[in-house]
Amino acid sequence: SKFLLELFPKVKKLGLTCLIDSNGCTDFKEIEELINISDGVMLDVKAYDNKFHNFITGKDNKIVLKNLNFLIQNQKLEEVRTVILPNFDEENYKTVSAVAKIIPANIRYKLLKYRHFGVRKQGIDTFGQVIVQDIALIRATGVDIIATPQGYVIYNTKVTTKTIECKNHVNGDEFYNELKTIVDLGGKVKDVIV
C-alpha cells in the first residue's frame, strides 16, 4: 500500500485514472488513505451467502460485504463483479439478486463467465471445465441482464434518469463517441437535442 500511496498521486498528475481491483479480503478501513486517493475500486463479490463463499474460497465473506458498504458510503465503488459458476444456479441467483439490491443504480454490475483457464486443481474438481456461456437461468428469474461488449451488465431496478449536456464538439465523430461511451457503460439515450 505504501508504494501505491506514492504512485497514485504521480499517476494522477499525468491525468490518468487510478483504480483498485480487489477481492475485498483486506479491511478497507485499514487502507482508507489509499482508498481516498484512488478514483475508485472494482470489487469482486464471489458469493453473498457466507457458507457458500467459504465453500468456494475457504474464507469468510463478512469483510467483503463490509467493504462493499464502505465503498458505497464513501462513493468509491466503481463496479462490482461476480463470476457465474457452473452447476450452482441457485447460489448464482442469490448472489446476483442480493448484490443488485445493495448497489446504487449508477454502479455497473458485471457478471463474468466462468472459465477454467488458470483455475487451480481444487477449483477444476469443484466446478469442472465447463465455460459458462449463458445467463438465461438468472434472466428467467426476472433479473434484467444485458450483454455489452464489456460483459454482462445488470440494470438495477432503481432507475436513475440524468440529463447530460454535451457541448463544444469539433465534429460529429466526437459527439458519436460520447454517446457510444454512455451506451457502452450501460446507459440508455432517451433523447438527443441539437
C-alpha positions as YAML, in Angstrom:
chain: A
units: angstrom
residues:
- id: 1
  name: SER
  ca: [0.00, 0.00, 0.00]
- id: 2
  name: LYS
  ca: [2.94, 2.36, 0.67]
- id: 3
  name: PHE
  ca: [4.09, 2.02, -2.93]
- id: 4
  name: LEU
  ca: [0.60, 2.85, -4.24]
- id: 5
  name: LEU
  ca: [0.32, 5.83, -1.90]
- id: 6
  name: GLU
  ca: [3.41, 7.22, -3.62]
- id: 7
  name: LEU
  ca: [2.45, 6.10, -7.12]
- id: 8
  name: PHE
  ca: [-1.19, 7.24, -7.37]
- id: 9
  name: PRO
  ca: [-0.54, 11.00, -6.91]
- id: 10
  name: LYS
  ca: [2.16, 10.87, -9.61]
- id: 11
  name: VAL
  ca: [-0.10, 8.98, -12.00]
- id: 12
  name: LYS
  ca: [-2.96, 11.42, -11.35]
- id: 13
  name: LYS
  ca: [-0.67, 14.37, -12.24]
- id: 14
  name: LEU
  ca: [-0.40, 12.76, -15.69]
- id: 15
  name: GLY
  ca: [-4.19, 12.94, -15.98]
- id: 16
  name: LEU
  ca: [-4.63, 9.18, -15.64]
- id: 17
  name: THR
  ca: [-7.14, 7.22, -13.57]
- id: 18
  name: CYS
  ca: [-6.13, 5.16, -10.54]
- id: 19
  name: LEU
  ca: [-8.48, 2.26, -9.82]
- id: 20
  name: ILE
  ca: [-8.01, -0.58, -7.35]
- id: 21
  name: ASP
  ca: [-9.01, -4.10, -8.42]
- id: 22
  name: SER
  ca: [-9.78, -6.12, -5.28]
- id: 23
  name: ASN
  ca: [-11.31, -9.33, -4.00]
- id: 24
  name: GLY
  ca: [-12.23, -7.33, -0.88]
- id: 25
  name: CYS
  ca: [-10.46, -9.55, 1.67]
- id: 26
  name: THR
  ca: [-8.50, -6.66, 3.20]
- id: 27
  name: ASP
  ca: [-10.37, -4.30, 5.53]
- id: 28
  name: PHE
  ca: [-10.57, -1.09, 3.50]
- id: 29
  name: LYS
  ca: [-10.80, 0.99, 6.69]
- id: 30
  name: GLU
  ca: [-7.20, -0.07, 7.34]
- id: 31
  name: ILE
  ca: [-6.13, 1.35, 3.96]
- id: 32
  name: GLU
  ca: [-8.55, 4.28, 3.92]
- id: 33
  name: GLU
  ca: [-5.85, 6.73, 2.84]
- id: 34
  name: LEU
  ca: [-5.23, 4.67, -0.31]
- id: 35
  name: ILE
  ca: [-8.96, 4.31, -0.99]
- id: 36
  name: ASN
  ca: [-9.37, 8.08, -0.65]
- id: 37
  name: ILE
  ca: [-6.65, 8.96, -3.18]
- id: 38
  name: SER
  ca: [-7.87, 6.33, -5.66]
- id: 39
  name: ASP
  ca: [-10.55, 7.08, -8.23]
- id: 40
  name: GLY
  ca: [-12.46, 4.01, -7.09]
- id: 41
  name: VAL
  ca: [-12.49, 0.28, -6.53]
- id: 42
  name: MET
  ca: [-13.59, -2.59, -8.76]
- id: 43
  name: LEU
  ca: [-14.76, -5.18, -6.24]
- id: 44
  name: ASP
  ca: [-15.28, -8.91, -6.72]
- id: 45
  name: VAL
  ca: [-18.21, -10.34, -4.80]
- id: 46
  name: LYS
  ca: [-17.85, -14.07, -5.27]
- id: 47
  name: ALA
  ca: [-20.87, -15.10, -3.18]
- id: 48
  name: TYR
  ca: [-23.39, -13.33, -0.97]
- id: 49
  name: ASP
  ca: [-24.10, -16.36, 1.22]
- id: 50
  name: ASN
  ca: [-21.28, -16.70, 3.77]
- id: 51
  name: LYS
  ca: [-21.39, -20.51, 3.82]
- id: 52
  name: PHE
  ca: [-21.14, -20.74, 0.02]
- id: 53
  name: HIS
  ca: [-18.40, -18.07, -0.07]
- id: 54
  name: ASN
  ca: [-16.44, -20.13, 2.43]
- id: 55
  name: PHE
  ca: [-17.01, -23.24, 0.30]
- id: 56
  name: ILE
  ca: [-15.61, -21.65, -2.87]
- id: 57
  name: THR
  ca: [-12.83, -19.52, -1.35]
- id: 58
  name: GLY
  ca: [-12.04, -21.05, 2.03]
- id: 59
  name: LYS
  ca: [-12.69, -17.64, 3.61]
- id: 60
  name: ASP
  ca: [-15.47, -15.73, 5.31]
- id: 61
  name: ASN
  ca: [-17.21, -13.03, 3.23]
- id: 62
  name: LYS
  ca: [-18.15, -10.66, 6.05]
- id: 63
  name: ILE
  ca: [-15.22, -8.36, 5.26]
- id: 64
  name: VAL
  ca: [-16.11, -8.36, 1.54]
- id: 65
  name: LEU
  ca: [-19.68, -7.23, 2.28]
- id: 66
  name: LYS
  ca: [-18.42, -4.73, 4.88]
- id: 67
  name: ASN
  ca: [-16.07, -3.32, 2.22]
- id: 68
  name: LEU
  ca: [-18.91, -3.17, -0.32]
- id: 69
  name: ASN
  ca: [-20.92, -0.98, 2.05]
- id: 70
  name: PHE
  ca: [-17.85, 1.09, 2.96]
- id: 71
  name: LEU
  ca: [-17.19, 1.82, -0.72]
- id: 72
  name: ILE
  ca: [-20.82, 2.76, -1.34]
- id: 73
  name: GLN
  ca: [-20.85, 5.12, 1.66]
- id: 74
  name: ASN
  ca: [-17.61, 6.75, 0.53]
- id: 75
  name: GLN
  ca: [-18.66, 6.90, -3.15]
- id: 76
  name: LYS
  ca: [-15.60, 4.90, -4.19]
- id: 77
  name: LEU
  ca: [-17.33, 1.88, -5.75]
- id: 78
  name: GLU
  ca: [-16.55, 1.83, -9.47]
- id: 79
  name: GLU
  ca: [-18.03, -1.57, -10.31]
- id: 80
  name: VAL
  ca: [-18.91, -4.93, -8.80]
- id: 81
  name: ARG
  ca: [-18.11, -8.24, -10.48]
- id: 82
  name: THR
  ca: [-19.43, -11.73, -9.85]
- id: 83
  name: VAL
  ca: [-18.30, -14.88, -11.65]
- id: 84
  name: ILE
  ca: [-21.27, -17.03, -12.66]
- id: 85
  name: LEU
  ca: [-20.33, -20.56, -11.61]
- id: 86
  name: PRO
  ca: [-21.45, -23.70, -13.47]
- id: 87
  name: ASN
  ca: [-23.84, -26.06, -11.66]
- id: 88
  name: PHE
  ca: [-24.59, -23.56, -8.86]
- id: 89
  name: ASP
  ca: [-27.60, -21.76, -10.34]
- id: 90
  name: GLU
  ca: [-29.35, -21.17, -7.01]
- id: 91
  name: GLU
  ca: [-26.23, -19.68, -5.41]
- id: 92
  name: ASN
  ca: [-25.54, -17.56, -8.51]
- id: 93
  name: TYR
  ca: [-29.09, -16.23, -8.33]
- id: 94
  name: LYS
  ca: [-28.84, -15.49, -4.58]
- id: 95
  name: THR
  ca: [-25.62, -13.55, -5.06]
- id: 96
  name: VAL
  ca: [-26.75, -11.60, -8.12]
- id: 97
  name: SER
  ca: [-30.13, -10.72, -6.59]
- id: 98
  name: ALA
  ca: [-28.69, -9.62, -3.25]
- id: 99
  name: VAL
  ca: [-25.86, -7.56, -4.70]
- id: 100
  name: ALA
  ca: [-28.12, -5.90, -7.31]
- id: 101
  name: LYS
  ca: [-30.37, -4.71, -4.48]
- id: 102
  name: ILE
  ca: [-27.46, -3.29, -2.47]
- id: 103
  name: ILE
  ca: [-25.52, -1.29, -5.05]
- id: 104
  name: PRO
  ca: [-26.66, 2.13, -6.25]
- id: 105
  name: ALA
  ca: [-28.20, 2.40, -9.72]
- id: 106
  name: ASN
  ca: [-25.18, 4.27, -11.12]
- id: 107
  name: ILE
  ca: [-22.75, 1.43, -10.31]
- id: 108
  name: ARG
  ca: [-22.01, -1.10, -13.02]
- id: 109
  name: TYR
  ca: [-22.52, -4.74, -12.02]
- id: 110
  name: LYS
  ca: [-20.66, -7.18, -14.27]
- id: 111
  name: LEU
  ca: [-21.42, -10.87, -14.42]
- id: 112
  name: LEU
  ca: [-18.39, -12.74, -15.64]
- id: 113
  name: LYS
  ca: [-18.42, -16.06, -17.42]
- id: 114
  name: TYR
  ca: [-16.66, -18.82, -15.52]
- id: 115
  name: ARG
  ca: [-13.63, -20.08, -17.42]
- id: 116
  name: HIS
  ca: [-11.48, -22.94, -16.16]
- id: 117
  name: PHE
  ca: [-8.27, -21.49, -17.60]
- id: 118
  name: GLY
  ca: [-5.84, -20.63, -14.80]
- id: 119
  name: VAL
  ca: [-8.07, -22.21, -12.14]
- id: 120
  name: ARG
  ca: [-6.31, -24.38, -9.55]
- id: 121
  name: LYS
  ca: [-6.94, -28.15, -9.48]
- id: 122
  name: GLN
  ca: [-9.26, -27.78, -6.49]
- id: 123
  name: GLY
  ca: [-11.43, -25.35, -8.48]
- id: 124
  name: ILE
  ca: [-11.47, -27.65, -11.52]
- id: 125
  name: ASP
  ca: [-12.50, -30.54, -9.25]
- id: 126
  name: THR
  ca: [-15.36, -28.43, -7.85]
- id: 127
  name: PHE
  ca: [-16.58, -26.53, -10.90]
- id: 128
  name: GLY
  ca: [-15.33, -28.63, -13.80]
- id: 129
  name: GLN
  ca: [-14.02, -27.43, -17.13]
- id: 130
  name: VAL
  ca: [-17.30, -26.01, -18.37]
- id: 131
  name: ILE
  ca: [-17.24, -22.48, -19.74]
- id: 132
  name: VAL
  ca: [-20.47, -20.76, -18.74]
- id: 133
  name: GLN
  ca: [-21.98, -19.42, -21.95]
- id: 134
  name: ASP
  ca: [-25.46, -18.42, -20.92]
- id: 135
  name: ILE
  ca: [-27.06, -16.25, -18.30]
- id: 136
  name: ALA
  ca: [-30.56, -17.43, -19.23]
- id: 137
  name: LEU
  ca: [-31.23, -19.07, -15.86]
- id: 138
  name: ILE
  ca: [-30.66, -15.81, -13.99]
- id: 139
  name: ARG
  ca: [-32.64, -13.85, -16.60]
- id: 140
  name: ALA
  ca: [-35.51, -16.31, -16.16]
- id: 141
  name: THR
  ca: [-35.82, -15.23, -12.53]
- id: 142
  name: GLY
  ca: [-36.61, -11.68, -13.64]
- id: 143
  name: VAL
  ca: [-33.21, -10.03, -13.23]
- id: 144
  name: ASP
  ca: [-32.71, -7.55, -16.09]
- id: 145
  name: ILE
  ca: [-29.35, -8.52, -17.62]
- id: 146
  name: ILE
  ca: [-27.96, -7.29, -20.91]
- id: 147
  name: ALA
  ca: [-24.87, -8.32, -22.84]
- id: 148
  name: THR
  ca: [-22.47, -5.48, -23.67]
- id: 149
  name: PRO
  ca: [-19.04, -5.50, -25.33]
- id: 150
  name: GLN
  ca: [-17.61, -5.27, -21.79]
- id: 151
  name: GLY
  ca: [-19.55, -8.29, -20.45]
- id: 152
  name: TYR
  ca: [-22.95, -8.83, -18.87]
- id: 153
  name: VAL
  ca: [-24.40, -5.87, -17.01]
- id: 154
  name: ILE
  ca: [-27.37, -5.82, -14.66]
- id: 155
  name: TYR
  ca: [-29.80, -2.98, -14.95]
- id: 156
  name: ASN
  ca: [-30.60, -2.00, -11.43]
- id: 157
  name: THR
  ca: [-34.31, -1.70, -10.74]
- id: 158
  name: LYS
  ca: [-33.67, 1.67, -9.10]
- id: 159
  name: VAL
  ca: [-33.76, 3.70, -12.32]
- id: 160
  name: THR
  ca: [-31.93, 6.99, -12.40]
- id: 161
  name: THR
  ca: [-32.54, 9.49, -15.18]
- id: 162
  name: LYS
  ca: [-29.91, 12.12, -15.82]
- id: 163
  name: THR
  ca: [-29.57, 14.87, -18.38]
- id: 164
  name: ILE
  ca: [-26.07, 15.03, -19.80]
- id: 165
  name: GLU
  ca: [-25.15, 18.25, -21.53]
- id: 166
  name: CYS
  ca: [-22.55, 17.82, -24.23]
- id: 167
  name: LYS
  ca: [-21.11, 20.84, -25.99]
- id: 168
  name: ASN
  ca: [-18.13, 22.15, -27.90]
- id: 169
  name: HIS
  ca: [-17.75, 19.12, -30.14]
- id: 170
  name: VAL
  ca: [-15.38, 19.81, -33.02]
- id: 171
  name: ASN
  ca: [-17.08, 17.27, -35.28]
- id: 172
  name: GLY
  ca: [-19.74, 14.58, -35.42]
- id: 173
  name: ASP
  ca: [-17.24, 11.85, -34.51]
- id: 174
  name: GLU
  ca: [-16.66, 13.41, -31.09]
- id: 175
  name: PHE
  ca: [-20.40, 13.60, -30.49]
- id: 176
  name: TYR
  ca: [-20.88, 9.98, -31.66]
- id: 177
  name: ASN
  ca: [-18.04, 8.71, -29.44]
- id: 178
  name: GLU
  ca: [-19.52, 10.44, -26.41]
- id: 179
  name: LEU
  ca: [-22.94, 8.87, -27.00]
- id: 180
  name: LYS
  ca: [-21.34, 5.47, -27.68]
- id: 181
  name: THR
  ca: [-19.46, 5.68, -24.37]
- id: 182
  name: ILE
  ca: [-22.71, 6.31, -22.50]
- id: 183
  name: VAL
  ca: [-24.34, 3.27, -24.14]
- id: 184
  name: ASP
  ca: [-21.26, 1.06, -23.68]
- id: 185
  name: LEU
  ca: [-21.34, 1.80, -19.96]
- id: 186
  name: GLY
  ca: [-24.96, 0.66, -19.68]
- id: 187
  name: GLY
  ca: [-26.74, 3.98, -20.22]
- id: 188
  name: LYS
  ca: [-29.72, 4.47, -22.47]
- id: 189
  name: VAL
  ca: [-30.02, 7.54, -24.67]
- id: 190
  name: LYS
  ca: [-33.60, 8.71, -24.37]
- id: 191
  name: ASP
  ca: [-33.44, 11.89, -26.43]
- id: 192
  name: VAL
  ca: [-30.89, 14.00, -28.26]
- id: 193
  name: ILE
  ca: [-31.40, 17.72, -28.75]
- id: 194
  name: VAL
  ca: [-29.05, 19.61, -31.08]
...
